[in-house]
Coordinates of C-alpha atoms and ligand atoms in Angstrom, one line a residue:
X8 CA 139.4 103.9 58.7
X9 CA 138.2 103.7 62.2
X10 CA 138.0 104.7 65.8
X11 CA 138.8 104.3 68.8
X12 CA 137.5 106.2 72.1
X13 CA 140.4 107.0 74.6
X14 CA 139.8 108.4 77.5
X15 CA 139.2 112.3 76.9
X16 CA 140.7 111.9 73.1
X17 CA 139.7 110.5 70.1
X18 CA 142.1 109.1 68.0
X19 CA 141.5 108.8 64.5
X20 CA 142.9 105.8 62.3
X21 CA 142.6 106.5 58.9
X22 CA 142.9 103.0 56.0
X23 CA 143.8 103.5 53.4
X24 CA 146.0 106.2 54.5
X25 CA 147.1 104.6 57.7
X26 CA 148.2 107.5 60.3
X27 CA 146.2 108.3 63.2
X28 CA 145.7 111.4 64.7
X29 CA 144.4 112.5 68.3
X30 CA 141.8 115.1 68.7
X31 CA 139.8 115.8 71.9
X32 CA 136.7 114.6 72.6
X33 CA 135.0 117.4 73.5
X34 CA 136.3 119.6 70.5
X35 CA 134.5 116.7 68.4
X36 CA 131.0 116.8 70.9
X37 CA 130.6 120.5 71.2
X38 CA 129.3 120.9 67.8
X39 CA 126.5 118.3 68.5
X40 CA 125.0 119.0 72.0
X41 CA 122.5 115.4 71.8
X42 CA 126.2 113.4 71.4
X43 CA 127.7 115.9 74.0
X44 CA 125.5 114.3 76.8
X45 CA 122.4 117.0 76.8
X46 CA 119.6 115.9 79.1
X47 CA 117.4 113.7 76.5
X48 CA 114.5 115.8 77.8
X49 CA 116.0 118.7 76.3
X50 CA 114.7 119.0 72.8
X51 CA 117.1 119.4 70.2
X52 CA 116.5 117.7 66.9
X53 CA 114.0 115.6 68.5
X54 CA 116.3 114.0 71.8
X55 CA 113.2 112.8 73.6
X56 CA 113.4 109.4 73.7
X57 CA 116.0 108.3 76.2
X58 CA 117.4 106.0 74.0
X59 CA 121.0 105.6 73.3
X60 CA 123.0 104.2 70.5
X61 CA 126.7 102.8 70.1
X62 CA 128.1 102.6 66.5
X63 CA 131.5 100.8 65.4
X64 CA 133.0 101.1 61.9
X65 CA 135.5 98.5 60.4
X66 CA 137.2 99.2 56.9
X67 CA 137.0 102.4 54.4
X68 CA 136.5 106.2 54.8
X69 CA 133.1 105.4 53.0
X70 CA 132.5 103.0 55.1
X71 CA 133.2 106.0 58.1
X72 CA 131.2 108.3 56.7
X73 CA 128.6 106.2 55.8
X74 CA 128.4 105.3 60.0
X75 CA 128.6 109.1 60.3
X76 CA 125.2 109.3 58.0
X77 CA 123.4 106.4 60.0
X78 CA 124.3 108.3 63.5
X79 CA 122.4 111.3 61.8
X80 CA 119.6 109.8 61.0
X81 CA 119.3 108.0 65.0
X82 CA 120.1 111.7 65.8
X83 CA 117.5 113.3 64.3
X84 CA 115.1 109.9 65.7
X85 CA 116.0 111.5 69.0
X86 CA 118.9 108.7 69.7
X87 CA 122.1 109.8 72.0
X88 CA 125.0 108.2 70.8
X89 CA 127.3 106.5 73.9
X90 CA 130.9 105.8 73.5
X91 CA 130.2 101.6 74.5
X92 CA 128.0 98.7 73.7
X93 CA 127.1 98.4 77.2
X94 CA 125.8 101.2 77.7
X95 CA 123.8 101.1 74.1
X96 CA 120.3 100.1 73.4
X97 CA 120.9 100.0 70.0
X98 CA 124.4 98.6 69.1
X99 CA 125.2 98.7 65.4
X100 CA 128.4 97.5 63.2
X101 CA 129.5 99.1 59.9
X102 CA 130.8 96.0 58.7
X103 CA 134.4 95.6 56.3
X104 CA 134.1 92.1 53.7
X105 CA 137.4 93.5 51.6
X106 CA 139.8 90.8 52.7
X107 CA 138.8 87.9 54.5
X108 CA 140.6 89.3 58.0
X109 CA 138.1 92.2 58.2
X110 CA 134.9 90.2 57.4
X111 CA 136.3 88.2 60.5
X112 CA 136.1 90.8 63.2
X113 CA 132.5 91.4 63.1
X114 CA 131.7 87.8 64.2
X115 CA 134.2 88.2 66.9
X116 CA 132.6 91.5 68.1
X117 CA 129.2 89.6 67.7
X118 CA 130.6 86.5 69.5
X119 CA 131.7 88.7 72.6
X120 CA 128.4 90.2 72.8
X121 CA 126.7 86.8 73.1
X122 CA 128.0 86.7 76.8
X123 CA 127.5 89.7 78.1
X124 CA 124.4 90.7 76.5
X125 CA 121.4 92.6 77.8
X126 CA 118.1 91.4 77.4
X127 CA 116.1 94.1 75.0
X128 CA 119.6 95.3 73.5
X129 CA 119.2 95.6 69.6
X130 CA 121.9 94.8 68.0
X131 CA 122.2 95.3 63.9
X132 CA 124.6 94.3 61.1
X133 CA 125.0 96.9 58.8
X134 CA 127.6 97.5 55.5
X135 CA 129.3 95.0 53.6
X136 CA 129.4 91.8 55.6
X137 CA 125.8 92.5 56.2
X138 CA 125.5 92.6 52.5
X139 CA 127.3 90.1 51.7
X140 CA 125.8 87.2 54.4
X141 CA 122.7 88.2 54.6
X142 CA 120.4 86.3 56.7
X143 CA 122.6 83.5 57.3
X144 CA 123.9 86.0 60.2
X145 CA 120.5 85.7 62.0
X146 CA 121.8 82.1 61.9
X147 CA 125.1 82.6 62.7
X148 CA 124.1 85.2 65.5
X149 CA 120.3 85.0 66.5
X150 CA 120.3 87.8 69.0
X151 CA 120.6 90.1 65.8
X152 CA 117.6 92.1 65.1
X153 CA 118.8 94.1 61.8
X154 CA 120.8 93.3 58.8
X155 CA 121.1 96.1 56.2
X156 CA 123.8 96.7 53.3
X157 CA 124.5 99.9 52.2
X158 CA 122.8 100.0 49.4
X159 CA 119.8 100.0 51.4
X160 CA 120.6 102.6 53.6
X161 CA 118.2 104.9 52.5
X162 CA 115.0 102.3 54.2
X163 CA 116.8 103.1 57.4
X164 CA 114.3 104.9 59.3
X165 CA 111.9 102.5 58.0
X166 CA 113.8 99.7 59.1
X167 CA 114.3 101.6 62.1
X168 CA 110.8 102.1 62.7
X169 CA 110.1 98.6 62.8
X170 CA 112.7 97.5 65.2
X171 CA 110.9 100.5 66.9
X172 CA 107.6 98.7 66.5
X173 CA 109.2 95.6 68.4
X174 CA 109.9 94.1 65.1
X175 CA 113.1 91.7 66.0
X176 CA 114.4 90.5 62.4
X177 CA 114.5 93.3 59.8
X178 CA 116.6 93.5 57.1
X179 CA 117.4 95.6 53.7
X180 CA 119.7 93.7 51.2
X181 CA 118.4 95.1 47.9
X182 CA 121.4 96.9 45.7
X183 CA 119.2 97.2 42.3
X184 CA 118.8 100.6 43.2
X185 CA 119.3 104.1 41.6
X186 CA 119.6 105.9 44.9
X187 CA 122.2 107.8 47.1
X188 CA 122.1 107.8 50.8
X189 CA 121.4 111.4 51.8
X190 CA 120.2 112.1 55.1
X191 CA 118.7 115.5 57.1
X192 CA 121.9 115.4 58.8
X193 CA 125.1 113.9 59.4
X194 CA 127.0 113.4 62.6
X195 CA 130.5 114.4 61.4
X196 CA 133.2 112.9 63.6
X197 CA 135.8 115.1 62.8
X198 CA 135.9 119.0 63.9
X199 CA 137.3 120.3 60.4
X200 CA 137.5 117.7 57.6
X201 CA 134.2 116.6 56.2
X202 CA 133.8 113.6 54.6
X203 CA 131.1 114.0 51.4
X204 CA 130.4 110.8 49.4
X205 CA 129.5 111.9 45.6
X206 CA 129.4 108.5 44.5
X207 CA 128.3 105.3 45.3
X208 CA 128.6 101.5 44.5
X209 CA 131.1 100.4 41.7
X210 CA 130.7 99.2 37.8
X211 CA 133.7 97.9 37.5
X212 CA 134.4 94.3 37.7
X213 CA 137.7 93.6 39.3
X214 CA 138.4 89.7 39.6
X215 CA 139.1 89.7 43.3
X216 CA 137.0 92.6 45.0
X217 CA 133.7 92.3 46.4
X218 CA 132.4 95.8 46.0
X219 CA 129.8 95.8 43.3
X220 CA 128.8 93.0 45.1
X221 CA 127.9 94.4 48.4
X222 CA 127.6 97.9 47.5
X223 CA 125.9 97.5 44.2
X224 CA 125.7 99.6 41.0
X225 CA 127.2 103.1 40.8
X226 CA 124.7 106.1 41.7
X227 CA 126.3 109.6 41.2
X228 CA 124.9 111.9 43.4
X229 CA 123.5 115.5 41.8
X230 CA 126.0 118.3 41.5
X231 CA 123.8 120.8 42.9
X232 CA 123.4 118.6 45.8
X233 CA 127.1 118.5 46.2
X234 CA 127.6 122.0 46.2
X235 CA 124.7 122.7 48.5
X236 CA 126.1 120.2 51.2
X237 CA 130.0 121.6 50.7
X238 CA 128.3 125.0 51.1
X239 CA 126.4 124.4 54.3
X240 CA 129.9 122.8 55.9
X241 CA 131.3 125.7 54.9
X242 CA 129.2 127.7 56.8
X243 CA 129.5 125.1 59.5
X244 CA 133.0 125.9 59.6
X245 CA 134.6 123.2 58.1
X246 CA 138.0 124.2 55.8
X247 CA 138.6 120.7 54.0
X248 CA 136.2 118.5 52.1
X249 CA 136.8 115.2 51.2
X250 CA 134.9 113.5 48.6
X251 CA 134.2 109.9 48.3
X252 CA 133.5 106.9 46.2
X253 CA 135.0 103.7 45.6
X254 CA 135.5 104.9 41.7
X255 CA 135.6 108.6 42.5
X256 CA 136.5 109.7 39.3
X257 CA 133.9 108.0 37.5
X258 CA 131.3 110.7 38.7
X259 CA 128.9 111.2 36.2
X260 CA 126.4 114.5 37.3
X261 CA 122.6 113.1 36.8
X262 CA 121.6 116.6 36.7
X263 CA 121.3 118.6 34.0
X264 CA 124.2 120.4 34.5
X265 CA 126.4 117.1 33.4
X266 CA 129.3 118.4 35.3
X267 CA 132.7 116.5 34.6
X268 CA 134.4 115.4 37.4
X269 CA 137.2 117.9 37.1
X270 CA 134.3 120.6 36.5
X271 CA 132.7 119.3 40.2
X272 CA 136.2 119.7 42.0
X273 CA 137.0 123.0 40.9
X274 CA 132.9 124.2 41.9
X275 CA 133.6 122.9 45.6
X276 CA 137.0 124.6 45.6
X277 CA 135.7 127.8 44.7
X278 CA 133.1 127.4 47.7
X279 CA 133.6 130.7 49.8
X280 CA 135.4 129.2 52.9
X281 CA 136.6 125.7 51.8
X282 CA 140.7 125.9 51.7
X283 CA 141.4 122.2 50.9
X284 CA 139.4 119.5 48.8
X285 CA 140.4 115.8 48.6
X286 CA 139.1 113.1 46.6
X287 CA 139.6 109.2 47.0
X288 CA 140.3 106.7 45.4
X289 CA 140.4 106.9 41.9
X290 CA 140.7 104.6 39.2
X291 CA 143.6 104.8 36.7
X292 CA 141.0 104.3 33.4
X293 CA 139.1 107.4 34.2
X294 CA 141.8 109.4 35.4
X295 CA 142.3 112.0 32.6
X296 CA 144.6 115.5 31.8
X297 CA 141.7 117.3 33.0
X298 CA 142.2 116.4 37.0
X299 CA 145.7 117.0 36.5
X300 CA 144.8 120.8 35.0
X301 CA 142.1 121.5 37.9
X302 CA 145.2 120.5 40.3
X303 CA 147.2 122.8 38.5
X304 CA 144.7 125.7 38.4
X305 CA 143.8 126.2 42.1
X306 CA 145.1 125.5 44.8
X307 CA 142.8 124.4 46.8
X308 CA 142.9 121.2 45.3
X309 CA 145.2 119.2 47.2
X310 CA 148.3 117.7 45.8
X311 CA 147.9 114.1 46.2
X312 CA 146.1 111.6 44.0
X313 CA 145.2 108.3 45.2
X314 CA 145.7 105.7 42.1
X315 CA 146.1 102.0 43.1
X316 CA 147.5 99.8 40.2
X317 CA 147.0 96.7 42.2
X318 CA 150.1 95.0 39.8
X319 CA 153.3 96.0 37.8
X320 CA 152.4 92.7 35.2
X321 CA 149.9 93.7 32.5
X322 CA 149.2 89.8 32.6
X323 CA 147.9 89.8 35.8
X324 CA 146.3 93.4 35.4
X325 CA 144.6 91.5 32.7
X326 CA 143.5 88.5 35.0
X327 CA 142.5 90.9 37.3
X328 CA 139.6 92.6 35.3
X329 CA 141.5 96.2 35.8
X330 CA 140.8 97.4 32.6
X331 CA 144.8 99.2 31.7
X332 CA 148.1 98.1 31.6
X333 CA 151.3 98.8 33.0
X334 CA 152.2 101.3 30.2
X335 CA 148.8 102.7 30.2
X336 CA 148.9 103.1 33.9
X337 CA 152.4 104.5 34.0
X338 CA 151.5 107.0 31.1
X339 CA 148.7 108.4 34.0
X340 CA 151.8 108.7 36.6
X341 CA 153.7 111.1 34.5
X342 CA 150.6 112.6 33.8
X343 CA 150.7 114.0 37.4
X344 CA 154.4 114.2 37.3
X345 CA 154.5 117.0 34.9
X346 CA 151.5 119.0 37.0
X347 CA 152.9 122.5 37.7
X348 CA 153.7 121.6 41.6
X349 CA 154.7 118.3 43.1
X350 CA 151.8 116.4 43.4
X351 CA 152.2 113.0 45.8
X352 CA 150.6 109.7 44.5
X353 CA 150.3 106.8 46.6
X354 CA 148.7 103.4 45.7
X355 CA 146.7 99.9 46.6
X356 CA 148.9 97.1 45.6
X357 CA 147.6 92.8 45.7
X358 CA 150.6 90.0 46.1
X359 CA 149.8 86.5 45.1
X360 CA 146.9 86.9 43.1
X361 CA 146.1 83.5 41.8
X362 CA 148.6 82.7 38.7
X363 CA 151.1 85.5 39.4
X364 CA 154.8 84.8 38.6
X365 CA 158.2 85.7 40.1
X366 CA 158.3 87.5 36.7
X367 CA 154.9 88.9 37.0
X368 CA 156.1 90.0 40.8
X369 CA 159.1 91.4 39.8
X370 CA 157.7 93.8 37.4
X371 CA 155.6 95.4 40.6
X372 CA 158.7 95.7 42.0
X373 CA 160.2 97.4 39.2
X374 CA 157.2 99.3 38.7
X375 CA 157.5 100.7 42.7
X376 CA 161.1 102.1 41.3
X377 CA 159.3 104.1 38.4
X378 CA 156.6 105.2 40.0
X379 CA 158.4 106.7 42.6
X380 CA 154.7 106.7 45.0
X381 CA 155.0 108.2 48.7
X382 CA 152.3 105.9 49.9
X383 CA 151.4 102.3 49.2
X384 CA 148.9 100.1 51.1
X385 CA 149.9 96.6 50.2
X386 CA 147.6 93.3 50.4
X387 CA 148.1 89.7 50.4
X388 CA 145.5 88.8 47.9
X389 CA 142.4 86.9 50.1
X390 CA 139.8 85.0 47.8
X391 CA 136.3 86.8 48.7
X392 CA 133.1 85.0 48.3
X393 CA 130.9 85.8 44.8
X394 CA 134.0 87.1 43.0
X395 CA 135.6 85.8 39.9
X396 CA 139.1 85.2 41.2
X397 CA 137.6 83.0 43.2
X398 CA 137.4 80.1 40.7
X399 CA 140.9 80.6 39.3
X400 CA 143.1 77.9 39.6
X401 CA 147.1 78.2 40.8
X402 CA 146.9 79.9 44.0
X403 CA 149.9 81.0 46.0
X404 CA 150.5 79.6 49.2
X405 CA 149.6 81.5 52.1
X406 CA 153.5 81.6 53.3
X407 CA 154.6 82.8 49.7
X408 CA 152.3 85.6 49.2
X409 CA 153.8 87.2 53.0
X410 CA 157.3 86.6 51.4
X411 CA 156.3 88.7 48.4
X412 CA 154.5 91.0 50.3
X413 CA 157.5 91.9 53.1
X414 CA 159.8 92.6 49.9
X415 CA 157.2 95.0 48.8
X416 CA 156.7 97.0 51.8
X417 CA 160.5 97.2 52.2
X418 CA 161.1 98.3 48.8
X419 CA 158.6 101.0 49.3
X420 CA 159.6 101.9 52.5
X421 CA 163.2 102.7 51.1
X422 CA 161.5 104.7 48.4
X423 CA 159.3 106.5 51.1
X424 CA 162.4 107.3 53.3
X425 CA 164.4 109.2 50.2
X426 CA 161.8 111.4 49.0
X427 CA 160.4 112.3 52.4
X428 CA 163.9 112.9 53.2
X429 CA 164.1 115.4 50.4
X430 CA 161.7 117.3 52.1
X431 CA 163.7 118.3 55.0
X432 CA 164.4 121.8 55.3
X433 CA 161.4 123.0 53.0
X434 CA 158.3 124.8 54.9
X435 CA 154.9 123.2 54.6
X436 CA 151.4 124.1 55.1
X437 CA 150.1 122.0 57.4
X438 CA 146.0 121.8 59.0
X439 CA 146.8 120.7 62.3
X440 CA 144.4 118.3 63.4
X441 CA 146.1 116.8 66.4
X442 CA 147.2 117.4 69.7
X443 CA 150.2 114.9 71.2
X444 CA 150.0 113.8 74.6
X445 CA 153.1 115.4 74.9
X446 CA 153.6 119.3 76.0
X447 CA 153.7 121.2 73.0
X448 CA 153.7 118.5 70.3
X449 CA 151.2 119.5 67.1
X450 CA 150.1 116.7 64.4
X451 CA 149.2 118.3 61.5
X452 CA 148.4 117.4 57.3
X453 CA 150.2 118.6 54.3
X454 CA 148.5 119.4 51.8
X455 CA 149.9 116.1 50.1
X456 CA 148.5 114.4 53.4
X457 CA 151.9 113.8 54.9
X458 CA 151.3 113.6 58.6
X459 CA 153.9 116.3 60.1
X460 CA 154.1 116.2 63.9
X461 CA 155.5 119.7 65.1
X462 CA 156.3 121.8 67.7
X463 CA 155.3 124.8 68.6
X464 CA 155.5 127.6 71.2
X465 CA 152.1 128.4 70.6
X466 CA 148.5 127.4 72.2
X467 CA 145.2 126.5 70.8
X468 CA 146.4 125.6 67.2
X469 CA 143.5 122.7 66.5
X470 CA 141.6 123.6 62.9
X471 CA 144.3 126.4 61.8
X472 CA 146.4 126.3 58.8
X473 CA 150.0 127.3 59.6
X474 CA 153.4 126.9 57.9
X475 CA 155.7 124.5 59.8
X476 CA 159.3 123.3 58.3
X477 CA 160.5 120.1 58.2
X478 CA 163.5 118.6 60.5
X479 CA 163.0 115.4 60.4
X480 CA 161.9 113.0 58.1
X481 CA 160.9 109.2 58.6
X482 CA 159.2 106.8 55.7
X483 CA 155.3 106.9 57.4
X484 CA 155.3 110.6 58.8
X485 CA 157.8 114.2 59.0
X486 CA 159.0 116.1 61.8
X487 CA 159.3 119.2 61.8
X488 CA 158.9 122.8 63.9
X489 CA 156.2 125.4 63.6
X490 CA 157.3 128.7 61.5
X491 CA 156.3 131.6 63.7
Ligands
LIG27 N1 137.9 101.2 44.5 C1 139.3 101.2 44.8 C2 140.0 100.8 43.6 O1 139.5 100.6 42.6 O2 141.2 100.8 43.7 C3 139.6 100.4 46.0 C4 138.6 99.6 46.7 S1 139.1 98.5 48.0 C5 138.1 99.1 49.3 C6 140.7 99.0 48.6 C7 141.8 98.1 48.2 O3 141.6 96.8 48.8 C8 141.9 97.8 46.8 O4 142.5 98.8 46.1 C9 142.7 96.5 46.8 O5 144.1 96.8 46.8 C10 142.4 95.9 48.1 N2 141.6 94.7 47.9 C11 140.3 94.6 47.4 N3 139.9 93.3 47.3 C12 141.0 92.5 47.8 C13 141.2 91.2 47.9 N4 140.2 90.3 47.6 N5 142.3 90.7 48.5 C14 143.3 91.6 48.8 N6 143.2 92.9 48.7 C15 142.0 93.4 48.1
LIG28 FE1 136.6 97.0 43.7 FE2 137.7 97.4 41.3 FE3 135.4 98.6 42.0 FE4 137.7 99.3 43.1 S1 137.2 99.5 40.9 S2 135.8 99.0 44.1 S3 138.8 97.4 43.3 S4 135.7 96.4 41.7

């Protein structure tokens, strides 16, 4: 997920779940007064210094809230963020490796800055790229001063204090570490969705991904640390809570509580004020009955699960380190099929991995038809530096693995387009979270997170829950009119 600064509006683009939504700037500012422009005289949480700071995030929602943690802590350092580089002292990137394409950008973002750059502007590297190249990019890029991975988030004001100092090369690239990234306080980009990261780093070992690399070993973060955070944005008056981690299923509580993860979701549901909890992305060997019966319990919990299977072919589930197979995985689909109320599952899915057949492609076709998702992100696979795919042999040309991958998308698209159109006519409650250029046009979530663009007679609808029914329906997004 990232974003982009429009005029007067936000908008929002959200990876994996690819929709975009508007929302005004100043409805995101208001709640922060430093970020809103306040005279840095003014003291609140310490905006003395004058100095300003300009963040940009490629890749994940982790990866966005993790930027959202780092502006926190500059916050509370007495930093003002700014909406461009230019105007920046401090100019940071949260940095995507995932696929070759995204690991790309950030040395085309560096490269522009080469020209125009101001003498005594700071510039760091920060998240996965930063993790995973190190201090090569002081090489690549000398007019970086800081290079820090996320695993080492938690040195940040340390680091910070040195740049500070007039240190100009810092860097934090340890990941053997047992620690979360908490921070004081967060700058939360989004007026009523919170983003809450309850685990971090990765254990597993899939062939082609470069998380446990970059992000290092999995740290769950205390229950009662959890709840305390959903209860304070609660109070803050935020309605839905999303939480995070790469394997977020895989929680295990460190406190001595030991709460399962089903156990954690239905404490932050049955937080006084918190109408909708989410949880992303999960991985098919730890998803058990028990999710499925805390889905099924309260309602609060949304109705969408987030399970990528990556392949239909057991063989290359197998080569890919995934850890199920096709009938284990499909025996976790009608899992959530037989919940108590529709629940909508969308997925990750890889084309050309190295070795992968017609056959083997066929069967992820065939396993699009009996999975029936309503969402899949799809990926040509891209060999990633320090992972074990990377020394396979056979590798599908560049020009075969689009060919594969447009028959995908098309396949699901068709599937999209059917059940979305079985929606028409059904009334939905929807979180509107989105304004349209246009007069009167709403954009608002389902609780399966379907976008729903709407209309409506009414006014100042941003942050309520209302019921709108559907007209429309198209294979990304529904259309549909407010019920009044
Ligand atoms: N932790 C999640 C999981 O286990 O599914 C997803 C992590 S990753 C940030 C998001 C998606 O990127 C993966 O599900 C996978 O489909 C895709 N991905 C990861 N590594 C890739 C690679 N080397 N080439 C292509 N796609 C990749
Ligand atoms: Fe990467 Fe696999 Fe871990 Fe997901 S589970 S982050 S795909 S190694």
């Amino acid at each position: 997920m990232g974003s982009t600064r429009q005029g007067a509006v936000v908008r929002f683009v959200s990876a994996p779940m690819g929709h975009s939504i508007d929302v005004r700037l100043d409805a995101l500012t208001s709640a922060f007064p430093c970020a809103a422009g306040a005279p840095a005289t003014k003291t609140i949480a310490g905006c003395a210094s004058g100095q300003t700071f300009y963040i940009e995030t490629f890749g994940c929602q982790m990866n966005v809230h993790d930027s959202e943690k780092v502006a926190g802590v500059l916050l509370g350092r007495g930093y003002r963020q700014v909406e461009t580089p230019e105007a920046a002292h401090l100019v940071f990137y949260n940095t995507c490796s995932i696929r070759e394409k995204a690991a790309q950008k950030v040395f085309s973002r560096l490269g522009q800055f080469k020209a125009g750059q101001d003498a005594g502007k700071l510039i760091g590297v920060l998240g996965c790229v930063a993790q995973q190249e190190g201090e090569q990019i002081f090489e690549r890029a000398p007019w970086v001063s800081l290079v820090c991975g996320s695993a080492s988030y938690r040195k940040l004001p340390e680091l910070l204090a040195e740049l500070e100092g007039g240190n100009r090369r810092v860097t934090g690239l340890e990941t053997d570490t047992d620690e979360t990234f908490e921070t004081e306080m967060t700058r939360r980009d989004h007026p009523f969705r919170a983003y809450l990261t309850i685990i971090e780093g990765c254990d597993k070992a899939c062939a082609y991904c470069v998380v446990p690399y970059t992000r290092g070993p999995e740290r769950s973060r205390p229950s009662p640390s959890v709840l305390e955070e959903v209860r304070q944005l609660a109070d803050a008056g935020y309605s839905e809570v999303q939480l995070l981690g790469q394997t977020v299923n895989s929680y295990r509580d460190p406190s001595p509580r030991r709460m399962s993860f089903a156990e954690l979701l239905l404490a932050v549901a049955g937080v006084a004020g918190i109408r909708r909890v989410r949880f992303t992305t999960s991985h098919p060997r730890d998803f058990h009955a028990e999710i499925v019966e805390a889905i099924d319990a309260v309602p609060a919990l949304c109705d969408h699960v987030h399970l990528p299977v990556q392949s239909g072919s057991s063989r290359v589930l197998r080569a890919m380190q995934r850890t199920y197979t096709r009938e284990e995985y499909l025996e976790k689909i009608a899992l959530i099929r037989a919940a108590r109320r529709p629940v909508s599952v969308t997925t990750d899915i890889i084309v050309g991995f190295p070795g992968e057949t017609e056959e083997d492609f066929e069967e992820t076709l065939s396993l699009l038809d009996l999975a029936q998702y309503d969402g899949a992100f799809s990926f040509k696979f891209s060999p990633r530096p320090n992972t074990p795919a990377l020394a396979l042999a056979d590798p599908i040309p560049e020009e075969e693995k689009g060919r594969r991958l447009a028959i995908l998308q098309e396949r699901q698209r068709r599937i999209q387009t059917t059940r979305n159109e079985t929606l028409i006519g059904q009334a939905f409650e929807v979180l509107v979270d989105g304004q349209s250029r246009k007069e009167g046009q709403w954009a608002g979530r389902t609780s399966s997170n379907r976008v729903l663009n709407f209309t409506s007679s009414r006014e100042s609808l941003l942050g309520n829950y209302i019921q709108v029914r559907v007209t429309r329906a198209g294979p990304n997004s529904l259309v549909g009119e407010h019920v009044i």
